[in-house]
PDB file of N, CA and C in Angstrom:
ATOM      1  N   MET A   1     -28.178  13.945 -21.658  1.00 43.00           N
ATOM      2  CA  MET A   1     -27.111  13.411 -20.827  1.00 43.00           C
ATOM      3  C   MET A   1     -25.961  12.978 -21.723  1.00 43.00           C
ATOM      4  N   THR A   2     -24.742  13.282 -21.287  1.00 46.00           N
ATOM      5  CA  THR A   2     -23.571  12.928 -22.083  1.00 46.00           C
ATOM      6  C   THR A   2     -22.961  11.647 -21.552  1.00 46.00           C
ATOM      7  N   ASN A   3     -22.246  10.983 -22.422  1.00 45.00           N
ATOM      8  CA  ASN A   3     -21.533   9.768 -22.024  1.00 45.00           C
ATOM      9  C   ASN A   3     -20.248  10.141 -21.305  1.00 45.00           C
ATOM     10  N   PRO A   4     -19.857   9.370 -20.269  1.00 58.00           N
ATOM     11  CA  PRO A   4     -18.590   9.656 -19.608  1.00 58.00           C
ATOM     12  C   PRO A   4     -17.409   9.445 -20.552  1.00 58.00           C
ATOM     13  N   VAL A   5     -16.382  10.221 -20.358  1.00 65.00           N
ATOM     14  CA  VAL A   5     -15.189  10.141 -21.191  1.00 65.00           C
ATOM     15  C   VAL A   5     -14.189   9.207 -20.518  1.00 65.00           C
ATOM     16  N   GLY A   6     -13.451   8.454 -21.318  1.00 67.00           N
ATOM     17  CA  GLY A   6     -12.441   7.547 -20.781  1.00 67.00           C
ATOM     18  C   GLY A   6     -13.021   6.170 -20.517  1.00 67.00           C
ATOM     19  N   ARG A   7     -12.123   5.285 -20.138  1.00 70.00           N
ATOM     20  CA  ARG A   7     -12.588   3.924 -19.882  1.00 70.00           C
ATOM     21  C   ARG A   7     -13.101   3.800 -18.453  1.00 70.00           C
ATOM     22  N   PRO A   8     -13.943   2.813 -18.220  1.00 73.00           N
ATOM     23  CA  PRO A   8     -14.495   2.645 -16.872  1.00 73.00           C
ATOM     24  C   PRO A   8     -13.410   2.278 -15.867  1.00 73.00           C
ATOM     25  N   SER A   9     -13.620   2.666 -14.642  1.00 82.00           N
ATOM     26  CA  SER A   9     -12.661   2.392 -13.576  1.00 82.00           C
ATOM     27  C   SER A   9     -12.598   0.896 -13.297  1.00 82.00           C
ATOM     28  N   LYS A  10     -11.379   0.410 -12.997  1.00 91.00           N
ATOM     29  CA  LYS A  10     -11.196  -0.985 -12.595  1.00 91.00           C
ATOM     30  C   LYS A  10     -11.283  -1.123 -11.082  1.00 91.00           C
ATOM     31  N   TYR A  11     -11.654  -0.046 -10.404  1.00 95.00           N
ATOM     32  CA  TYR A  11     -11.704  -0.072  -8.942  1.00 95.00           C
ATOM     33  C   TYR A  11     -12.696  -1.120  -8.449  1.00 95.00           C
ATOM     34  N   ASP A  12     -12.258  -1.844  -7.424  1.00 95.00           N
ATOM     35  CA  ASP A  12     -13.091  -2.849  -6.769  1.00 95.00           C
ATOM     36  C   ASP A  12     -12.921  -2.646  -5.266  1.00 95.00           C
ATOM     37  N   PRO A  13     -14.008  -2.477  -4.523  1.00 96.00           N
ATOM     38  CA  PRO A  13     -13.888  -2.300  -3.075  1.00 96.00           C
ATOM     39  C   PRO A  13     -13.117  -3.427  -2.386  1.00 96.00           C
ATOM     40  N   ALA A  14     -13.066  -4.594  -3.001  1.00 96.00           N
ATOM     41  CA  ALA A  14     -12.310  -5.717  -2.437  1.00 96.00           C
ATOM     42  C   ALA A  14     -10.810  -5.417  -2.395  1.00 96.00           C
ATOM     43  N   TYR A  15     -10.356  -4.438  -3.172  1.00 97.00           N
ATOM     44  CA  TYR A  15      -8.944  -4.068  -3.147  1.00 97.00           C
ATOM     45  C   TYR A  15      -8.525  -3.534  -1.779  1.00 97.00           C
ATOM     46  N   CYS A  16      -9.471  -3.002  -1.031  1.00 98.00           N
ATOM     47  CA  CYS A  16      -9.127  -2.390   0.263  1.00 98.00           C
ATOM     48  C   CYS A  16      -8.416  -3.398   1.168  1.00 98.00           C
ATOM     49  N   GLU A  17      -8.967  -4.582   1.307  1.00 98.00           N
ATOM     50  CA  GLU A  17      -8.349  -5.587   2.175  1.00 98.00           C
ATOM     51  C   GLU A  17      -7.003  -6.026   1.619  1.00 98.00           C
ATOM     52  N   GLN A  18      -6.906  -6.162   0.312  1.00 98.00           N
ATOM     53  CA  GLN A  18      -5.646  -6.563  -0.311  1.00 98.00           C
ATOM     54  C   GLN A  18      -4.561  -5.509  -0.072  1.00 98.00           C
ATOM     55  N   VAL A  19      -4.929  -4.242  -0.173  1.00 98.00           N
ATOM     56  CA  VAL A  19      -3.992  -3.144   0.059  1.00 98.00           C
ATOM     57  C   VAL A  19      -3.470  -3.192   1.495  1.00 98.00           C
ATOM     58  N   ILE A  20      -4.361  -3.403   2.450  1.00 98.00           N
ATOM     59  CA  ILE A  20      -3.959  -3.473   3.857  1.00 98.00           C
ATOM     60  C   ILE A  20      -3.012  -4.650   4.081  1.00 98.00           C
ATOM     61  N   GLU A  21      -3.335  -5.800   3.512  1.00 98.00           N
ATOM     62  CA  GLU A  21      -2.476  -6.980   3.675  1.00 98.00           C
ATOM     63  C   GLU A  21      -1.101  -6.757   3.068  1.00 98.00           C
ATOM     64  N   LEU A  22      -1.035  -6.078   1.933  1.00 98.00           N
ATOM     65  CA  LEU A  22       0.260  -5.778   1.309  1.00 98.00           C
ATOM     66  C   LEU A  22       1.059  -4.802   2.164  1.00 98.00           C
ATOM     67  N   GLY A  23       0.383  -3.847   2.784  1.00 98.00           N
ATOM     68  CA  GLY A  23       1.049  -2.942   3.699  1.00 98.00           C
ATOM     69  C   GLY A  23       1.662  -3.696   4.872  1.00 98.00           C
ATOM     70  N   LYS A  24       0.978  -4.728   5.348  1.00 98.00           N
ATOM     71  CA  LYS A  24       1.495  -5.537   6.454  1.00 98.00           C
ATOM     72  C   LYS A  24       2.780  -6.269   6.069  1.00 98.00           C
ATOM     73  N   LEU A  25       2.996  -6.435   4.772  1.00 98.00           N
ATOM     74  CA  LEU A  25       4.215  -7.074   4.272  1.00 98.00           C
ATOM     75  C   LEU A  25       5.314  -6.054   3.972  1.00 98.00           C
ATOM     76  N   GLY A  26       5.056  -4.785   4.291  1.00 97.00           N
ATOM     77  CA  GLY A  26       6.051  -3.739   4.074  1.00 97.00           C
ATOM     78  C   GLY A  26       6.070  -3.180   2.667  1.00 97.00           C
ATOM     79  N   LYS A  27       5.037  -3.453   1.892  1.00 98.00           N
ATOM     80  CA  LYS A  27       5.010  -3.007   0.497  1.00 98.00           C
ATOM     81  C   LYS A  27       4.714  -1.516   0.392  1.00 98.00           C
ATOM     82  N   SER A  28       5.404  -0.854  -0.507  1.00 97.00           N
ATOM     83  CA  SER A  28       5.201   0.570  -0.768  1.00 97.00           C
ATOM     84  C   SER A  28       3.981   0.761  -1.672  1.00 97.00           C
ATOM     85  N   VAL A  29       3.580   2.011  -1.828  1.00 97.00           N
ATOM     86  CA  VAL A  29       2.462   2.327  -2.719  1.00 97.00           C
ATOM     87  C   VAL A  29       2.769   1.853  -4.135  1.00 97.00           C
ATOM     88  N   GLU A  30       4.017   2.024  -4.550  1.00 97.00           N
ATOM     89  CA  GLU A  30       4.395   1.588  -5.902  1.00 97.00           C
ATOM     90  C   GLU A  30       4.281   0.067  -6.037  1.00 97.00           C
ATOM     91  N   GLN A  31       4.708  -0.647  -5.024  1.00 98.00           N
ATOM     92  CA  GLN A  31       4.603  -2.106  -5.059  1.00 98.00           C
ATOM     93  C   GLN A  31       3.146  -2.558  -5.020  1.00 98.00           C
ATOM     94  N   ILE A  32       2.339  -1.873  -4.235  1.00 98.00           N
ATOM     95  CA  ILE A  32       0.912  -2.196  -4.174  1.00 98.00           C
ATOM     96  C   ILE A  32       0.277  -1.987  -5.542  1.00 98.00           C
ATOM     97  N   ALA A  33       0.623  -0.890  -6.194  1.00 98.00           N
ATOM     98  CA  ALA A  33       0.090  -0.628  -7.538  1.00 98.00           C
ATOM     99  C   ALA A  33       0.459  -1.760  -8.489  1.00 98.00           C
ATOM    100  N   CYS A  34       1.705  -2.208  -8.427  1.00 97.00           N
ATOM    101  CA  CYS A  34       2.137  -3.309  -9.297  1.00 97.00           C
ATOM    102  C   CYS A  34       1.353  -4.587  -8.995  1.00 97.00           C
ATOM    103  N   GLU A  35       1.143  -4.861  -7.708  1.00 97.00           N
ATOM    104  CA  GLU A  35       0.385  -6.063  -7.323  1.00 97.00           C
ATOM    105  C   GLU A  35      -1.049  -6.015  -7.852  1.00 97.00           C
ATOM    106  N   LEU A  36      -1.624  -4.812  -7.907  1.00 97.00           N
ATOM    107  CA  LEU A  36      -2.987  -4.656  -8.418  1.00 97.00           C
ATOM    108  C   LEU A  36      -3.014  -4.460  -9.930  1.00 97.00           C
ATOM    109  N   ASN A  37      -1.823  -4.431 -10.531  1.00 96.00           N
ATOM    110  CA  ASN A  37      -1.687  -4.279 -11.982  1.00 96.00           C
ATOM    111  C   ASN A  37      -2.254  -2.949 -12.495  1.00 96.00           C
ATOM    112  N   VAL A  38      -1.973  -1.888 -11.724  1.00 96.00           N
ATOM    113  CA  VAL A  38      -2.378  -0.539 -12.127  1.00 96.00           C
ATOM    114  C   VAL A  38      -1.207   0.406 -11.843  1.00 96.00           C
ATOM    115  N   GLY A  39      -1.311   1.608 -12.334  1.00 96.00           N
ATOM    116  CA  GLY A  39      -0.295   2.611 -12.063  1.00 96.00           C
ATOM    117  C   GLY A  39      -0.521   3.295 -10.723  1.00 96.00           C
ATOM    118  N   THR A  40       0.528   3.905 -10.217  1.00 97.00           N
ATOM    119  CA  THR A  40       0.429   4.622  -8.948  1.00 97.00           C
ATOM    120  C   THR A  40      -0.589   5.752  -9.052  1.00 97.00           C
ATOM    121  N   LYS A  41      -0.626   6.425 -10.181  1.00 97.00           N
ATOM    122  CA  LYS A  41      -1.592   7.506 -10.377  1.00 97.00           C
ATOM    123  C   LYS A  41      -3.020   6.980 -10.228  1.00 97.00           C
ATOM    124  N   THR A  42      -3.267   5.771 -10.711  1.00 96.00           N
ATOM    125  CA  THR A  42      -4.594   5.169 -10.575  1.00 96.00           C
ATOM    126  C   THR A  42      -4.936   4.955  -9.105  1.00 96.00           C
ATOM    127  N   LEU A  43      -3.961   4.474  -8.320  1.00 96.00           N
ATOM    128  CA  LEU A  43      -4.216   4.297  -6.877  1.00 96.00           C
ATOM    129  C   LEU A  43      -4.604   5.619  -6.243  1.00 96.00           C
ATOM    130  N   TYR A  44      -3.897   6.692  -6.592  1.00 97.00           N
ATOM    131  CA  TYR A  44      -4.209   7.995  -6.018  1.00 97.00           C
ATOM    132  C   TYR A  44      -5.570   8.504  -6.480  1.00 97.00           C
ATOM    133  N   ASN A  45      -5.943   8.202  -7.716  1.00 96.00           N
ATOM    134  CA  ASN A  45      -7.286   8.565  -8.187  1.00 96.00           C
ATOM    135  C   ASN A  45      -8.350   7.811  -7.388  1.00 96.00           C
ATOM    136  N   TRP A  46      -8.126   6.497  -7.190  1.00 97.00           N
ATOM    137  CA  TRP A  46      -9.069   5.706  -6.398  1.00 97.00           C
ATOM    138  C   TRP A  46      -9.165   6.247  -4.978  1.00 97.00           C
ATOM    139  N   ARG A  47      -8.024   6.639  -4.415  1.00 97.00           N
ATOM    140  CA  ARG A  47      -7.988   7.206  -3.065  1.00 97.00           C
ATOM    141  C   ARG A  47      -8.846   8.469  -2.993  1.00 97.00           C
ATOM    142  N   ASP A  48      -8.725   9.315  -4.011  1.00 97.00           N
ATOM    143  CA  ASP A  48      -9.456  10.577  -4.021  1.00 97.00           C
ATOM    144  C   ASP A  48     -10.952  10.391  -4.260  1.00 97.00           C
ATOM    145  N   GLU A  49     -11.319   9.286  -4.915  1.00 96.00           N
ATOM    146  CA  GLU A  49     -12.718   9.058  -5.285  1.00 96.00           C
ATOM    147  C   GLU A  49     -13.467   8.126  -4.328  1.00 96.00           C
ATOM    148  N   ASN A  50     -12.748   7.392  -3.468  1.00 97.00           N
ATOM    149  CA  ASN A  50     -13.367   6.370  -2.624  1.00 97.00           C
ATOM    150  C   ASN A  50     -12.828   6.454  -1.207  1.00 97.00           C
ATOM    151  N   GLU A  51     -13.665   6.890  -0.296  1.00 97.00           N
ATOM    152  CA  GLU A  51     -13.225   7.088   1.081  1.00 97.00           C
ATOM    153  C   GLU A  51     -12.699   5.804   1.715  1.00 97.00           C
ATOM    154  N   GLU A  52     -13.328   4.662   1.406  1.00 98.00           N
ATOM    155  CA  GLU A  52     -12.863   3.400   1.994  1.00 98.00           C
ATOM    156  C   GLU A  52     -11.466   3.036   1.502  1.00 98.00           C
ATOM    157  N   PHE A  53     -11.158   3.404   0.260  1.00 98.00           N
ATOM    158  CA  PHE A  53      -9.831   3.133  -0.277  1.00 98.00           C
ATOM    159  C   PHE A  53      -8.803   4.081   0.339  1.00 98.00           C
ATOM    160  N   LEU A  54      -9.207   5.319   0.593  1.00 98.00           N
ATOM    161  CA  LEU A  54      -8.348   6.270   1.295  1.00 98.00           C
ATOM    162  C   LEU A  54      -7.939   5.697   2.649  1.00 98.00           C
ATOM    163  N   HIS A  55      -8.907   5.177   3.389  1.00 98.00           N
ATOM    164  CA  HIS A  55      -8.603   4.600   4.703  1.00 98.00           C
ATOM    165  C   HIS A  55      -7.721   3.361   4.575  1.00 98.00           C
ATOM    166  N   ALA A  56      -7.955   2.548   3.552  1.00 98.00           N
ATOM    167  CA  ALA A  56      -7.136   1.352   3.344  1.00 98.00           C
ATOM    168  C   ALA A  56      -5.688   1.730   3.047  1.00 98.00           C
ATOM    169  N   LEU A  57      -5.475   2.730   2.203  1.00 98.00           N
ATOM    170  CA  LEU A  57      -4.109   3.170   1.899  1.00 98.00           C
ATOM    171  C   LEU A  57      -3.438   3.762   3.131  1.00 98.00           C
ATOM    172  N   ASP A  58      -4.195   4.512   3.928  1.00 97.00           N
ATOM    173  CA  ASP A  58      -3.641   5.066   5.163  1.00 97.00           C
ATOM    174  C   ASP A  58      -3.201   3.951   6.106  1.00 97.00           C
ATOM    175  N   MET A  59      -4.050   2.952   6.265  1.00 98.00           N
ATOM    176  CA  MET A  59      -3.706   1.823   7.133  1.00 98.00           C
ATOM    177  C   MET A  59      -2.504   1.068   6.579  1.00 98.00           C
ATOM    178  N   ALA A  60      -2.485   0.855   5.272  1.00 98.00           N
ATOM    179  CA  ALA A  60      -1.371   0.144   4.644  1.00 98.00           C
ATOM    180  C   ALA A  60      -0.065   0.884   4.897  1.00 98.00           C
ATOM    181  N   LYS A  61      -0.095   2.211   4.827  1.00 97.00           N
ATOM    182  CA  LYS A  61       1.114   3.008   5.063  1.00 97.00           C
ATOM    183  C   LYS A  61       1.601   2.835   6.497  1.00 97.00           C
ATOM    184  N   GLU A  62       0.679   2.795   7.457  1.00 98.00           N
ATOM    185  CA  GLU A  62       1.064   2.588   8.852  1.00 98.00           C
ATOM    186  C   GLU A  62       1.665   1.195   9.051  1.00 98.00           C
ATOM    187  N   PHE A  63       1.053   0.187   8.454  1.00 98.00           N
ATOM    188  CA  PHE A  63       1.596  -1.170   8.550  1.00 98.00           C
ATOM    189  C   PHE A  63       2.957  -1.267   7.872  1.00 98.00           C
ATOM    190  N   GLU A  64       3.092  -0.600   6.716  1.00 97.00           N
ATOM    191  CA  GLU A  64       4.379  -0.592   6.006  1.00 97.00           C
ATOM    192  C   GLU A  64       5.460   0.015   6.887  1.00 97.00           C
ATOM    193  N   GLN A  65       5.169   1.145   7.504  1.00 97.00           N
ATOM    194  CA  GLN A  65       6.133   1.817   8.380  1.00 97.00           C
ATOM    195  C   GLN A  65       6.515   0.911   9.544  1.00 97.00           C
ATOM    196  N   ASN A  66       5.525   0.269  10.151  1.00 97.00           N
ATOM    197  CA  ASN A  66       5.781  -0.647  11.256  1.00 97.00           C
ATOM    198  C   ASN A  66       6.683  -1.796  10.817  1.00 97.00           C
ATOM    199  N   TRP A  67       6.423  -2.347   9.642  1.00 96.00           N
ATOM    200  CA  TRP A  67       7.215  -3.471   9.131  1.00 96.00           C
ATOM    201  C   TRP A  67       8.682  -3.067   9.024  1.00 96.00           C
ATOM    202  N   TRP A  68       8.940  -1.907   8.386  1.00 95.00           N
ATOM    203  CA  TRP A  68      10.317  -1.462   8.182  1.00 95.00           C
ATOM    204  C   TRP A  68      10.996  -1.088   9.491  1.00 95.00           C
ATOM    205  N   GLU A  69      10.266  -0.468  10.402  1.00 95.00           N
ATOM    206  CA  GLU A  69      10.866  -0.120  11.684  1.00 95.00           C
ATOM    207  C   GLU A  69      11.211  -1.375  12.485  1.00 95.00           C
ATOM    208  N   THR A  70      10.359  -2.371  12.414  1.00 94.00           N
ATOM    209  CA  THR A  70      10.638  -3.631  13.110  1.00 94.00           C
ATOM    210  C   THR A  70      11.884  -4.291  12.540  1.00 94.00           C
ATOM    211  N   ILE A  71      12.006  -4.310  11.227  1.00 92.00           N
ATOM    212  CA  ILE A  71      13.205  -4.875  10.583  1.00 92.00           C
ATOM    213  C   ILE A  71      14.444  -4.109  11.031  1.00 92.00           C
ATOM    214  N   ALA A  72      14.372  -2.793  11.040  1.00 91.00           N
ATOM    215  CA  ALA A  72      15.515  -1.977  11.441  1.00 91.00           C
ATOM    216  C   ALA A  72      15.897  -2.252  12.894  1.00 91.00           C
ATOM    217  N   GLN A  73      14.907  -2.336  13.763  1.00 89.00           N
ATOM    218  CA  GLN A  73      15.190  -2.567  15.177  1.00 89.00           C
ATOM    219  C   GLN A  73      15.808  -3.936  15.414  1.00 89.00           C
ATOM    220  N   THR A  74      15.378  -4.930  14.681  1.00 88.00           N
ATOM    221  CA  THR A  74      15.939  -6.263  14.889  1.00 88.00           C
ATOM    222  C   THR A  74      17.373  -6.357  14.386  1.00 88.00           C
ATOM    223  N   HIS A  75      17.775  -5.452  13.511  1.00 84.00           N
ATOM    224  CA  HIS A  75      19.133  -5.470  12.981  1.00 84.00           C
ATOM    225  C   HIS A  75      20.042  -4.428  13.624  1.00 84.00           C
ATOM    226  N   MET A  76      19.520  -3.684  14.574  1.00 80.00           N
ATOM    227  CA  MET A  76      20.330  -2.650  15.237  1.00 80.00           C
ATOM    228  C   MET A  76      21.315  -3.246  16.229  1.00 80.00           C
ATOM    229  N   ILE A  77      20.962  -4.351  16.804  1.00 72.00           N
ATOM    230  CA  ILE A  77      21.809  -4.966  17.835  1.00 72.00           C
ATOM    231  C   ILE A  77      22.603  -6.090  17.204  1.00 72.00           C
ATOM    232  N   GLU A  78      23.900  -5.957  17.204  1.00 59.00           N
ATOM    233  CA  GLU A  78      24.744  -6.997  16.651  1.00 59.00           C
ATOM    234  C   GLU A  78      24.988  -8.047  17.724  1.00 59.00           C
ATOM    235  N   GLU A  79      25.152  -9.267  17.275  1.00 56.00           N
ATOM    236  CA  GLU A  79      25.462 -10.323  18.221  1.00 56.00           C
ATOM    237  C   GLU A  79      26.853 -10.091  18.808  1.00 56.00           C
ATOM    238  N   GLN A  80      27.012 -10.380  20.088  1.00 49.00           N
ATOM    239  CA  GLN A  80      28.328 -10.240  20.705  1.00 49.00           C
ATOM    240  C   GLN A  80      29.308 -11.165  20.030  1.00 49.00           C
ATOM    241  N   GLY A  81      30.481 -10.652  19.813  1.00 52.00           N
ATOM    242  CA  GLY A  81      31.523 -11.464  19.209  1.00 52.00           C
ATOM    243  C   GLY A  81      31.457 -11.521  17.690  1.00 52.00           C
ATOM    244  N   ALA A  82      30.487 -10.830  17.092  1.00 57.00           N
ATOM    245  CA  ALA A  82      30.398 -10.840  15.625  1.00 57.00           C
ATOM    246  C   ALA A  82      31.573 -10.078  15.049  1.00 57.00           C
ATOM    247  N   THR A  83      32.137 -10.587  13.972  1.00 56.00           N
ATOM    248  CA  THR A  83      33.266  -9.920  13.326  1.00 56.00           C
ATOM    249  C   THR A  83      32.757  -8.890  12.361  1.00 56.00           C
ATOM    250  N   LYS A  84      33.565  -7.874  12.178  1.00 53.00           N
ATOM    251  CA  LYS A  84      33.188  -6.804  11.250  1.00 53.00           C
ATOM    252  C   LYS A  84      33.928  -6.949   9.965  1.00 53.00           C
TER     253      LYS A  84
END
């Protein structure tokens, strides 16, 4: 048997909930990677290797989209009488 090459993964299943919560705050994949102190490529590797993390990133993306759309919708209507 051969030894694995490279350093061991820092992946922790507990990251799934953290990723979802960050998505609820409108954070992008890049921002989530920074919060977890890893590179974006690492997040994608974790996604490809861990089905639960794939689902967490998918959910985070949906929450992120909702956050930004809500912000946009609340700013679409200007108050009457507002000056330009």
